Short mmCIF file of C-alpha atoms in Angstrom, two decimals:
data_model
loop_
_atom_site.label_atom_id
_atom_site.label_comp_id
_atom_site.label_asym_id
_atom_site.label_seq_id
_atom_site.Cartn_x
_atom_site.Cartn_y
_atom_site.Cartn_z
CA UNK H 1 100.34 135.07 118.84
CA UNK H 2 99.06 132.64 121.47
CA UNK H 3 96.44 135.20 122.45
CA UNK H 4 95.17 135.39 118.90
CA UNK H 5 94.91 131.61 118.68
CA UNK H 6 93.03 131.50 121.96
CA UNK H 7 90.60 134.22 120.95
CA UNK H 8 89.99 132.53 117.58
CA UNK H 9 89.30 129.21 119.33
CA UNK H 10 86.75 130.94 121.59
CA UNK H 11 85.28 132.74 118.59
CA UNK H 12 84.51 129.38 116.97
CA UNK H 13 83.21 127.66 120.12
CA UNK H 14 79.79 126.05 119.67
CA UNK H 15 77.97 128.17 122.24
CA UNK H 16 79.39 131.51 121.07
CA UNK H 17 78.41 130.63 117.51
CA UNK H 18 75.00 129.18 118.40
CA UNK H 19 73.35 131.70 120.71
CA UNK H 20 73.41 134.68 118.29
CA UNK H 21 72.19 132.37 115.51
CA UNK H 22 69.37 131.25 117.80
CA UNK H 23 68.35 134.82 118.59
CA UNK H 24 68.53 135.73 114.89
CA UNK H 25 66.43 132.70 113.95
CA UNK H 26 64.00 133.39 116.80
CA UNK H 27 63.51 136.91 115.51
CA UNK H 28 62.99 135.57 112.00
CA UNK H 29 60.41 133.21 113.48
CA UNK H 30 58.84 136.12 115.34
CA UNK H 31 58.73 138.06 112.08
CA UNK H 32 56.98 135.15 110.36
CA UNK H 33 54.59 134.63 113.27
CA UNK H 34 53.66 138.29 113.52
CA UNK H 35 53.28 138.36 109.74
CA UNK H 36 50.93 135.37 109.89
CA UNK H 37 49.03 136.76 112.88
CA UNK H 38 48.56 140.18 111.29
CA UNK H 39 47.75 138.77 107.86
CA UNK H 40 45.17 136.46 109.48
CA UNK H 41 43.29 139.66 110.41
CA UNK H 42 42.87 140.22 106.67
CA UNK H 43 41.64 136.69 105.85
CA UNK H 44 42.61 133.00 105.89
CA UNK H 45 42.99 133.30 102.12
CA UNK H 46 45.65 135.96 102.64
CA UNK H 47 47.48 133.59 105.03
CA UNK H 48 47.36 130.81 102.42
CA UNK H 49 48.81 133.19 99.78
CA UNK H 50 51.67 134.26 102.06
CA UNK H 51 52.47 130.63 102.96
CA UNK H 52 52.32 129.51 99.34
CA UNK H 53 54.39 132.47 98.11
CA UNK H 54 57.06 131.89 100.73
CA UNK H 55 57.45 128.30 99.51
CA UNK H 56 57.90 129.66 95.98
CA UNK H 57 60.50 132.18 97.14
CA UNK H 58 62.36 129.48 99.08
CA UNK H 59 62.42 127.33 95.96
CA UNK H 60 63.91 130.13 93.87
CA UNK H 61 66.43 130.96 96.58
CA UNK H 62 68.10 127.61 95.94
CA UNK H 63 69.44 129.08 92.70
CA UNK H 64 71.80 131.30 94.67
CA UNK H 65 72.11 129.01 97.71
CA UNK H 66 74.58 126.98 95.63
CA UNK H 67 77.10 129.82 95.74
CA UNK H 68 76.26 131.31 99.15
CA UNK H 69 76.28 128.01 101.08
CA UNK H 70 79.37 126.67 99.35
CA UNK H 71 81.21 129.94 99.95
CA UNK H 72 80.33 129.90 103.65
CA UNK H 73 81.91 126.49 104.21
CA UNK H 74 85.00 127.39 102.14
CA UNK H 75 85.40 130.65 104.12
CA UNK H 76 85.36 128.79 107.47
CA UNK H 77 87.79 126.16 106.14
CA UNK H 78 90.17 128.82 104.79
CA UNK H 79 90.16 130.77 108.06
CA UNK H 80 90.80 127.51 109.94
CA UNK H 81 93.84 126.83 107.75
CA UNK H 82 95.13 130.44 108.18
CA UNK H 83 94.38 131.48 104.57
CA UNK H 84 92.65 134.77 105.39
CA UNK H 85 93.19 136.43 101.99
CA UNK H 86 91.70 133.48 100.14
CA UNK H 87 88.69 133.54 102.48
CA UNK H 88 88.24 137.25 101.71
CA UNK H 89 88.37 136.63 97.95
CA UNK H 90 85.86 133.78 98.24
CA UNK H 91 83.42 136.11 100.01
CA UNK H 92 83.70 138.78 97.31
CA UNK H 93 83.25 136.30 94.45
CA UNK H 94 80.20 134.78 96.15
CA UNK H 95 78.62 138.20 96.67
CA UNK H 96 79.00 139.20 93.02
CA UNK H 97 77.60 135.96 91.62
CA UNK H 98 74.71 135.73 94.10
CA UNK H 99 73.52 139.29 93.53
CA UNK H 100 73.57 138.74 89.76
CA UNK H 101 71.26 135.73 90.22
CA UNK H 102 69.03 137.83 92.50
CA UNK H 103 68.60 140.47 89.80
CA UNK H 104 67.44 137.83 87.32
CA UNK H 105 64.90 136.39 89.78
CA UNK H 106 63.52 139.83 90.65
CA UNK H 107 62.86 140.58 86.99
CA UNK H 108 61.18 137.18 86.48
CA UNK H 109 58.80 137.55 89.45
CA UNK H 110 57.83 141.12 88.58
CA UNK H 111 57.10 140.11 84.98
CA UNK H 112 55.09 136.89 85.46
CA UNK H 113 53.46 136.45 88.91
CA UNK H 114 50.10 135.11 87.64
CA UNK H 115 51.44 132.45 85.22
CA UNK H 116 53.78 131.20 87.98
CA UNK H 117 50.93 130.96 90.51
CA UNK H 118 48.67 129.12 88.05
CA UNK H 119 51.44 126.75 87.02
CA UNK H 120 51.79 125.75 90.68
CA UNK H 121 48.07 124.94 90.99
CA UNK H 122 47.12 127.83 93.29
CA UNK H 123 43.29 127.91 93.67
CA UNK H 124 41.56 130.52 91.45
CA UNK H 125 40.16 132.47 94.40
CA UNK H 126 43.72 133.15 95.63
CA UNK H 127 45.17 134.36 92.31
CA UNK H 128 44.36 138.12 92.66
CA UNK H 129 46.07 138.32 96.07
CA UNK H 130 48.98 136.18 94.88
CA UNK H 131 49.66 138.43 91.87
CA UNK H 132 50.19 141.44 94.12
CA UNK H 133 52.19 139.69 96.82
CA UNK H 134 54.47 137.70 94.47
CA UNK H 135 55.27 140.69 92.26
CA UNK H 136 56.18 143.02 95.15
CA UNK H 137 58.02 140.65 97.51
CA UNK H 138 59.42 138.65 94.59
CA UNK H 139 60.65 141.87 93.01
CA UNK H 140 62.86 142.24 96.06
CA UNK H 141 64.60 138.91 95.53
CA UNK H 142 67.82 140.79 94.84
CA UNK H 143 67.69 141.91 98.49
CA UNK H 144 67.00 138.35 99.67
CA UNK H 145 70.00 137.14 97.65
CA UNK H 146 72.27 139.86 99.05
CA UNK H 147 71.13 139.18 102.62
CA UNK H 148 71.74 135.45 102.20
CA UNK H 149 75.29 135.73 100.94
CA UNK H 150 76.28 138.58 103.25
CA UNK H 151 74.86 136.87 106.33
CA UNK H 152 76.48 133.53 105.43
CA UNK H 153 79.89 135.12 104.80
CA UNK H 154 79.80 137.12 108.02
CA UNK H 155 78.70 134.16 110.17
CA UNK H 156 81.43 131.91 108.78
CA UNK H 157 84.13 134.36 109.84
CA UNK H 158 82.93 133.59 113.38
CA UNK H 159 80.86 136.78 113.73
CA UNK H 160 77.33 135.55 114.39
CA UNK H 161 76.41 138.64 116.42
CA UNK H 162 76.38 141.02 113.42
CA UNK H 163 73.57 139.22 111.55
CA UNK H 164 71.73 138.84 114.87
CA UNK H 165 71.73 142.59 115.59
CA UNK H 166 70.66 143.27 112.02
CA UNK H 167 67.76 140.84 112.40
CA UNK H 168 66.62 142.68 115.53
CA UNK H 169 66.46 146.00 113.70
CA UNK H 170 64.78 144.48 110.64
CA UNK H 171 62.11 142.78 112.73
CA UNK H 172 61.24 145.89 114.71
CA UNK H 173 60.87 147.98 111.54
CA UNK H 174 58.88 145.28 109.75
CA UNK H 175 56.44 144.73 112.62
CA UNK H 176 55.77 148.46 113.02
CA UNK H 177 55.22 148.93 109.29
CA UNK H 178 53.02 145.81 109.07
CA UNK H 179 50.79 147.10 111.84
CA UNK H 180 50.58 150.48 110.16
CA UNK H 181 49.69 149.13 106.70
CA UNK H 182 47.18 146.51 107.90
CA UNK H 183 45.31 148.62 110.46
CA UNK H 184 45.93 152.11 109.06
CA UNK H 185 47.89 153.16 112.17
CA UNK H 186 50.67 155.80 112.54
CA UNK H 187 49.38 157.68 109.51
CA UNK H 188 49.96 154.73 107.14
CA UNK H 189 47.40 153.96 104.41
CA UNK H 190 45.37 150.79 105.07
CA UNK H 191 46.71 148.68 102.20
CA UNK H 192 46.23 145.15 103.59
CA UNK H 193 48.35 142.44 101.96
CA UNK H 194 49.90 144.99 99.57
CA UNK H 195 51.16 146.92 102.58
CA UNK H 196 52.61 143.75 104.13
CA UNK H 197 54.53 143.10 100.90
CA UNK H 198 55.88 146.68 100.80
CA UNK H 199 56.86 146.46 104.47
CA UNK H 200 58.77 143.24 103.77
CA UNK H 201 60.79 144.80 100.94
CA UNK H 202 61.64 148.01 102.85
CA UNK H 203 62.81 146.15 105.98
CA UNK H 204 64.98 143.84 103.84
CA UNK H 205 66.50 146.81 102.02
CA UNK H 206 67.57 148.40 105.31
CA UNK H 207 68.94 145.06 106.59
CA UNK H 208 70.93 144.58 103.37
CA UNK H 209 72.60 147.98 103.79
CA UNK H 210 73.64 147.19 107.38
CA UNK H 211 74.94 143.71 106.49
CA UNK H 212 76.92 145.14 103.59
CA UNK H 213 78.71 147.59 105.90
CA UNK H 214 79.55 144.74 108.33
CA UNK H 215 80.71 142.59 105.40
CA UNK H 216 83.20 145.23 104.23
CA UNK H 217 84.92 145.06 107.63
CA UNK H 218 84.70 141.31 108.28
CA UNK H 219 88.25 140.39 107.25
CA UNK H 220 91.70 141.49 108.39
CA UNK H 221 91.99 143.70 105.32
CA UNK H 222 88.95 145.90 104.66
CA UNK H 223 87.09 145.29 101.40
CA UNK H 224 87.15 148.32 99.09
CA UNK H 225 85.07 149.08 96.00
CA UNK H 226 87.91 148.03 93.67
CA UNK H 227 88.03 144.60 95.30
CA UNK H 228 84.65 143.71 93.80
CA UNK H 229 86.44 143.20 90.49
CA UNK H 230 88.18 140.14 91.95
CA UNK H 231 87.40 136.85 90.26
CA UNK H 232 89.67 133.86 90.89
CA UNK H 233 88.64 130.83 88.83
CA UNK H 234 90.42 128.39 91.13
CA UNK H 235 88.60 129.71 94.20
CA UNK H 236 85.29 129.80 92.33
CA UNK H 237 85.78 126.12 91.44
CA UNK H 238 86.34 125.38 95.14
CA UNK H 239 83.07 127.14 95.96
CA UNK H 240 81.19 125.20 93.29
CA UNK H 241 82.79 121.87 94.22
CA UNK H 242 81.18 122.15 97.66
CA UNK H 243 78.31 124.41 96.66
CA UNK H 244 76.64 122.73 93.70
CA UNK H 245 75.66 119.57 95.61
CA UNK H 246 74.45 121.84 98.45
CA UNK H 247 72.41 123.78 95.94
CA UNK H 248 70.90 120.61 94.48
CA UNK H 249 70.22 119.32 98.01
CA UNK H 250 68.55 122.56 99.02
CA UNK H 251 66.60 122.67 95.76
CA UNK H 252 65.51 119.08 96.28
CA UNK H 253 64.07 119.93 99.69
CA UNK H 254 62.44 123.20 98.72
CA UNK H 255 60.95 121.96 95.45
CA UNK H 256 59.67 118.85 97.19
CA UNK H 257 58.02 121.15 99.75
CA UNK H 258 56.61 123.24 96.93
CA UNK H 259 55.23 120.08 95.31
CA UNK H 260 53.70 119.07 98.64
CA UNK H 261 52.09 122.52 98.95
CA UNK H 262 50.67 121.98 95.48
CA UNK H 263 49.22 118.65 96.66
CA UNK H 264 47.67 120.46 99.63
CA UNK H 265 46.26 123.07 97.26
CA UNK H 266 44.57 120.21 95.39
CA UNK H 267 43.01 119.09 98.68
CA UNK H 268 41.70 122.62 99.33
CA UNK H 269 42.42 125.98 100.92
CA UNK H 270 41.67 124.58 104.41
CA UNK H 271 44.56 122.10 104.19
CA UNK H 272 46.81 124.77 102.67
CA UNK H 273 46.10 127.22 105.50
CA UNK H 274 46.55 124.46 108.12
CA UNK H 275 49.99 123.60 106.76
CA UNK H 276 50.96 127.30 106.74
CA UNK H 277 49.99 127.66 110.41
CA UNK H 278 51.85 124.44 111.26
CA UNK H 279 54.98 125.74 109.53
CA UNK H 280 54.95 128.62 111.99
CA UNK H 281 54.64 126.34 115.04
CA UNK H 282 57.22 123.85 113.73
CA UNK H 283 59.71 126.67 113.21
CA UNK H 284 59.37 127.63 116.88
CA UNK H 285 59.83 124.02 117.95
CA UNK H 286 63.03 123.54 115.96
CA UNK H 287 64.65 126.96 116.43
CA UNK H 288 67.32 126.00 118.96
CA UNK H 289 68.04 122.67 117.26
CA UNK H 290 68.51 124.38 113.91
CA UNK H 291 70.78 127.02 115.49
CA UNK H 292 72.97 124.34 117.06
CA UNK H 293 73.17 122.43 113.76
CA UNK H 294 74.19 125.55 111.84
CA UNK H 295 76.75 126.52 114.52
CA UNK H 296 78.15 122.97 114.35
CA UNK H 297 78.60 123.30 110.59
CA UNK H 298 80.65 126.49 111.02
CA UNK H 299 82.68 125.01 113.89
CA UNK H 300 83.37 121.69 112.15
CA UNK H 301 84.37 123.42 108.87
CA UNK H 302 86.84 125.53 110.87
CA UNK H 303 88.23 122.50 112.74
CA UNK H 304 88.47 120.56 109.49
CA UNK H 305 90.40 123.41 107.83
CA UNK H 306 92.76 123.50 110.84
CA UNK H 307 93.36 119.73 110.56
CA UNK H 308 91.69 118.95 113.92
CA UNK H 309 89.81 115.94 112.61
CA UNK H 310 89.21 114.17 115.95
CA UNK H 311 87.64 117.27 117.45
CA UNK H 312 85.54 117.71 114.30
CA UNK H 313 84.30 114.12 114.51
CA UNK H 314 83.12 114.37 118.12
CA UNK H 315 81.57 117.85 117.74
CA UNK H 316 78.40 116.57 116.08
CA UNK H 317 77.65 114.15 118.94
CA UNK H 318 77.91 117.01 121.44
CA UNK H 319 75.32 118.87 119.39
CA UNK H 320 72.95 115.88 119.34
CA UNK H 321 73.36 115.38 123.09
CA UNK H 322 72.05 118.89 123.67
CA UNK H 323 69.74 119.30 120.66
CA UNK H 324 67.63 116.13 120.83
CA UNK H 325 66.23 116.69 124.35
CA UNK H 326 65.49 120.32 123.51
CA UNK H 327 63.43 119.63 120.38
CA UNK H 328 61.54 116.79 122.11
CA UNK H 329 60.60 119.04 125.05
CA UNK H 330 59.54 121.80 122.66
CA UNK H 331 57.37 119.35 120.70
CA UNK H 332 55.61 118.26 123.94
CA UNK H 333 54.97 121.90 124.85
CA UNK H 334 53.32 122.42 121.47
CA UNK H 335 51.06 119.41 122.00
CA UNK H 336 49.90 120.90 125.29
CA UNK H 337 49.45 124.52 124.22
CA UNK H 338 49.51 124.47 120.41
CA UNK H 339 45.76 124.64 119.86
CA UNK H 340 45.50 127.66 122.14
CA UNK H 341 48.29 129.38 120.22
CA UNK H 342 46.65 128.53 116.89
CA UNK H 343 43.46 130.12 118.20
CA UNK H 344 45.26 133.46 117.99
CA UNK H 345 45.64 132.99 114.24
CA UNK H 346 42.31 131.51 113.17
CA UNK H 347 38.86 130.63 114.51
CA UNK H 348 38.14 128.15 111.72
CA UNK H 349 37.25 124.87 113.50
CA UNK H 350 38.24 122.66 110.54
CA UNK H 351 41.69 124.24 110.39
CA UNK H 352 42.15 123.94 114.17
CA UNK H 353 41.14 120.26 114.17
CA UNK H 354 43.58 119.45 111.37
CA UNK H 355 46.41 121.27 113.15
CA UNK H 356 45.67 119.48 116.45
CA UNK H 357 46.22 116.11 114.74
CA UNK H 358 49.42 117.36 113.11
CA UNK H 359 50.80 118.54 116.48
CA UNK H 360 50.83 114.91 117.67
CA UNK H 361 52.72 113.83 114.56
CA UNK H 362 55.16 116.68 115.21
CA UNK H 363 56.39 114.72 118.26
CA UNK H 364 57.76 112.13 115.84
CA UNK H 365 59.01 114.63 113.27
CA UNK H 366 61.28 116.81 115.41
CA UNK H 367 63.86 114.21 116.63
CA UNK H 368 64.28 112.97 113.06
CA UNK H 369 64.83 116.51 111.81
CA UNK H 370 67.40 117.16 114.54
CA UNK H 371 69.49 114.10 113.66
CA UNK H 372 69.19 114.70 109.94
CA UNK H 373 70.08 118.40 110.16
CA UNK H 374 72.99 118.06 112.61
CA UNK H 375 74.75 115.15 110.89
CA UNK H 376 73.91 116.37 107.39
CA UNK H 377 75.42 119.79 108.16
CA UNK H 378 78.51 118.10 109.58
CA UNK H 379 78.99 116.07 106.40
CA UNK H 380 78.63 119.26 104.39
CA UNK H 381 81.19 121.03 106.60
CA UNK H 382 83.92 118.53 105.67
CA UNK H 383 83.04 118.67 101.97
CA UNK H 384 80.97 115.46 101.75
CA UNK H 385 78.18 117.36 100.03
CA UNK H 386 77.63 114.89 97.20
CA UNK H 387 76.50 112.19 99.60
CA UNK H 388 73.89 114.38 101.28
CA UNK H 389 72.76 115.46 97.81
CA UNK H 390 72.34 111.87 96.60
CA UNK H 391 70.26 110.67 99.54
CA UNK H 392 68.12 113.83 99.33
CA UNK H 393 67.38 113.33 95.65
CA UNK H 394 66.45 109.70 96.17
CA UNK H 395 64.46 109.70 99.41
CA UNK H 396 62.88 113.15 99.39
CA UNK H 397 61.29 112.49 96.05
CA UNK H 398 60.56 108.80 96.58
CA UNK H 399 59.14 109.06 100.12
CA UNK H 400 58.33 112.66 101.08
CA UNK H 401 56.97 113.67 97.67
CA UNK H 402 56.02 110.52 95.76
CA UNK H 403 54.36 108.73 98.67
CA UNK H 404 52.66 111.97 99.74
CA UNK H 405 50.93 112.16 96.37
CA UNK H 406 50.12 108.45 96.34
CA UNK H 407 48.62 108.24 99.83
CA UNK H 408 47.57 111.84 100.40
CA UNK H 409 46.02 112.71 97.03
CA UNK H 410 45.48 109.55 94.94
CA UNK H 411 44.21 107.37 97.79
CA UNK H 412 42.48 110.32 99.44
CA UNK H 413 43.90 109.90 102.95
CA UNK H 414 44.79 113.60 103.00
CA UNK H 415 47.15 115.80 104.99
CA UNK H 416 47.82 113.20 107.72
CA UNK H 417 49.33 110.82 105.15
CA UNK H 418 51.39 113.64 103.63
CA UNK H 419 52.78 114.59 107.04
CA UNK H 420 53.58 110.94 107.87
CA UNK H 421 55.57 110.56 104.64
CA UNK H 422 57.61 113.65 105.50
CA UNK H 423 58.44 112.11 108.91
CA UNK H 424 59.61 108.81 107.39
CA UNK H 425 61.84 110.70 104.93
CA UNK H 426 63.58 112.61 107.76
CA UNK H 427 64.39 109.42 109.67
CA UNK H 428 65.65 107.50 106.63
CA UNK H 429 68.04 110.28 105.63
CA UNK H 430 69.10 110.84 109.25
CA UNK H 431 70.06 107.19 109.74
CA UNK H 432 71.99 107.06 106.45
CA UNK H 433 73.86 110.27 107.33
CA UNK H 434 74.73 108.84 110.77
CA UNK H 435 76.42 105.77 109.31
CA UNK H 436 78.23 107.90 106.73
CA UNK H 437 79.64 110.13 109.48
CA UNK H 438 80.70 107.08 111.51
CA UNK H 439 82.69 105.95 108.47
CA UNK H 440 84.86 109.15 108.71
CA UNK H 441 85.63 109.03 104.97
CA UNK H 442 86.48 112.70 104.44
CA UNK H 443 88.14 113.04 107.85
CA UNK H 444 90.51 110.19 106.98
CA UNK H 445 91.24 111.81 103.62
CA UNK H 446 92.13 115.04 105.43
CA UNK H 447 94.41 113.15 107.83
CA UNK H 448 96.17 111.50 104.87
CA UNK H 449 96.67 114.88 103.17
CA UNK H 450 98.13 116.37 106.35
CA UNK H 451 100.47 113.42 106.76
CA UNK H 452 101.62 113.82 103.17
CA UNK H 453 102.27 117.54 103.73
CA UNK H 454 104.31 116.79 106.87
CA UNK H 455 106.40 114.20 105.01
CA UNK H 456 107.05 116.60 102.13
CA UNK H 457 108.01 119.35 104.58
CA UNK H 458 110.36 116.96 106.37
CA UNK H 459 111.98 116.02 103.03
CA UNK H 460 112.53 119.70 102.23
CA UNK H 461 114.08 120.25 105.64
CA UNK H 462 116.39 117.25 105.18
CA UNK H 463 117.44 118.49 101.75
CA UNK H 464 118.13 121.94 103.18
CA UNK H 465 120.31 120.47 105.93
CA UNK H 466 122.20 118.32 103.44
CA UNK H 467 122.94 121.17 100.99
CA UNK H 468 126.01 122.71 102.79
CA UNK H 469 127.74 119.32 102.92
CA UNK H 470 127.47 119.10 99.14
#
């Protein structure tokens, strides 16, 4: 028994959780970078369409992130408190609900790609490309939904290597197919952006199949086809109690980003393409920090479920001690070499000049993102999801979105003002989250619950000892 406890502790150590997540995220970044690089060989307009469409897809993903994210935290908490069967049931319920939402989104995006693009202010010259890309990749949203919930469930059992290995295979297949469709290599037809969209869907389909097989074997008792009929209302309420504020929080961020992309579209396709290229570089800069923050969420949820509140409290500061220097160094590297890297994607001087200015601002952005992500994830891990939701709703829309429109569009300052507003938002929410974590509200509530359970158990023991004398 001691061996099992020791192996489980190692399984949920920060490093063992973080490095496979990092490799998985790096490969996802590589996928996005290669996508952008290859698509840039078609045209800068094609790059703008891919960047815009991905923001749309991320926005719609928040509809099932509510269930998937909430379920992940509940699974880690249940495993921490030795309730393996409940964790298994939570995973099954989350899968069923998430896939159902994915089916709805796929139908919507296949049926109405052009009205959606026009509603979001996409420039007229980009509409024909957007119709094709949104309908094909959007039609595969069921696969995106399945991958999200399966990957989240698997990672929160402590198995971060499974999703990592799946990401490796998916990336290799996607890159090969992209190259074939764009350049007409390996006997593939030269279908341009249409081929990229088809490649995306096929690689996600294969990844979904692999993740599903891993998912079936992720718990002590294997999941069978009859188990997918399970639906426990009490457990579903637990998922939603944590998940719905997470969903609103995620939706707040993604829709604010989508609004900002719409503002950039108003400024012109040059600004839109510049922001798309910067997204790629920023992702590289923050990869390790994001991986550490996500690993911390899994670890802290597990510690919280096990009642180890002191260890949970200090875990986030260990993450910041490592993560902050890393993202700062990465941001400096981008300042030095970013323009050269961007030169691989585009030769447009206006776009390169805009991105060079944004790389300097990125030095300020990354530390704020690290603090905000690490502490925000830690608050979510202990169930304090309503607080992170509230500050997101207020400050994302007041500062990141509202001020971006005011200064960037209305006053005509442009993309520099928009980027500056995004930086201020990250720092404001990061500072507020820090003071909330220092207050230990949910950790103290957990300690009180554990003390109450111990007292009740002691009373039962005393009653049991007194019974023979009666």
